[in-house]
């Protein structure tokens, strides 16, 4: 018999990047007295991943739980909270997490209002018909305009096709950093109003305790003592520690397993429990090789739940073993077998990723939801000790039912100072962008909305930030597949390439610096075919940057001897991925990132591409 549980609430917190989502969770945990009085707690405690802390974004969905008293009944109520990523590139995390919750807190910055990623995550919640509480956050900002942010949020609900019931959303105003909330912009001293709104408006799970057990594996984890763990919400039935279950694989086959360990979330920890029931979000340990999307079911009456589906990947890159002269010098793992094992392991948790074999046994085609999605994977693997090389990202083109070539399109939102609107509009037009709207933001910046192929966005952010002097803001999200556009010129510069192996010298680099921008300084080991800089020329330029000054010139003036170089441009991993040309690769090791040509030998490369130039040493 289906009944609503009143002792539990399951909700997700969704927001655009940097709208204060993880900071609000910190305050919720503190007010619920999750931490000891003298306990030292890191800022953004839910961002446990090093990359999350460095970049200030949530990459992986994570669970926590707090227990608070219901002021109406005095009984304790457990609130399971899921912290979801705010970036569309990690949409696979959002899409699967929505299967576990009954409602969401939609966090909106009072100054910025709903942004592009807000649209993406809210669309997922509306599709699941989840009750939404709108939280207008960051009221302490000088440029905060809560009324405008609320009106824009209401318009977004209308635009996304929310029904009348979802449109009637409750509103809470908040300062997540200080841990204060209110039903008006006159905030209280704590977050009690937010707690009460959750209890009043987020429904408890509808559960059937007496039905056969069912749980969809929504996330995976790892415990030191129990090994691989499966995380999910119990759809029906009751589970006791030690019970036997049927594991229903993706292909429908079954395997009898035992739930040797059962945990429930409490604060930031998982605590062992003896019994859990329908509506609970739990962790089951001791399950070997479990996969996301599988069903754990009753032994006597196993019934599979619907599989988790996510949007298809839009961008692909090749991952292969490192073939540079420096291969194997800076890593723990560099073989194709280790690379293949690591990519297959990633597929178990990263369901928006796809890995395929290629004609070469040492190279794999990896597809994801965007450059950031794949860039995070590359950075994670190099920190784990892996060495490999990757190609330039490419948009995935498919063939439609009528034989038409289709490519992914994205809706692009740009905020830029008025002085830079002209150059930005010109660049977007060159990349097949079509303007949808243009307006002015409250801070007098210009907001542009475009529709354009994902192909046109590859490598665009690098140039966009250069043109806008780092002050432009660009967001985009996938909107669907559309007919393939004409060719797009993604890069208007070429590379300065090392012509000989050795160690870069000041004398050799000065010769290169006069023709472009350098990526390295003096004293750096280089090999033939390594990209060391960028030139505005239409063709690549090969220069001997390891060249030394002849000893016969030692008696010249001090001015001639003291050669000074401009500080080289230091490229991040994301910038290097965007910089890559089709004939270039990025060498990735735990210690270094090196741009290189696919064909390292200068003469071989010149025969293959007649457009290159070689700088004369004389």
XYZ file of C-alpha atoms in Angstrom, residues 2-11 77-79 100-103 131 198-207 233 278-280:
32
model
C 1.398 3.375 -1.030
C 1.686 5.927 1.770
C 3.523 9.244 2.145
C 6.351 9.200 4.631
C 6.366 12.275 6.866
C 9.655 11.500 8.600
C 11.848 12.151 5.590
C 12.400 14.605 2.724
C 14.578 14.010 -0.330
C 15.671 17.129 -2.222
C 12.520 14.752 10.237
C 15.473 13.644 8.160
C 16.324 15.747 5.091
C 16.311 10.156 -6.219
C 14.482 13.283 -5.040
C 10.924 14.564 -4.591
C 11.698 18.273 -4.803
C 8.085 20.593 -6.502
C 11.203 22.502 3.028
C 9.000 20.661 5.508
C 5.843 22.447 4.325
C 6.327 22.340 0.560
C 8.602 19.414 -0.340
C 6.482 16.229 -0.167
C 7.665 13.132 1.607
C 8.366 10.099 -0.583
C 5.380 7.986 -1.640
C 6.447 4.508 -0.629
C 16.818 5.573 -3.382
C 11.109 2.593 0.648
C 11.885 6.304 0.346
C 15.306 6.133 2.025
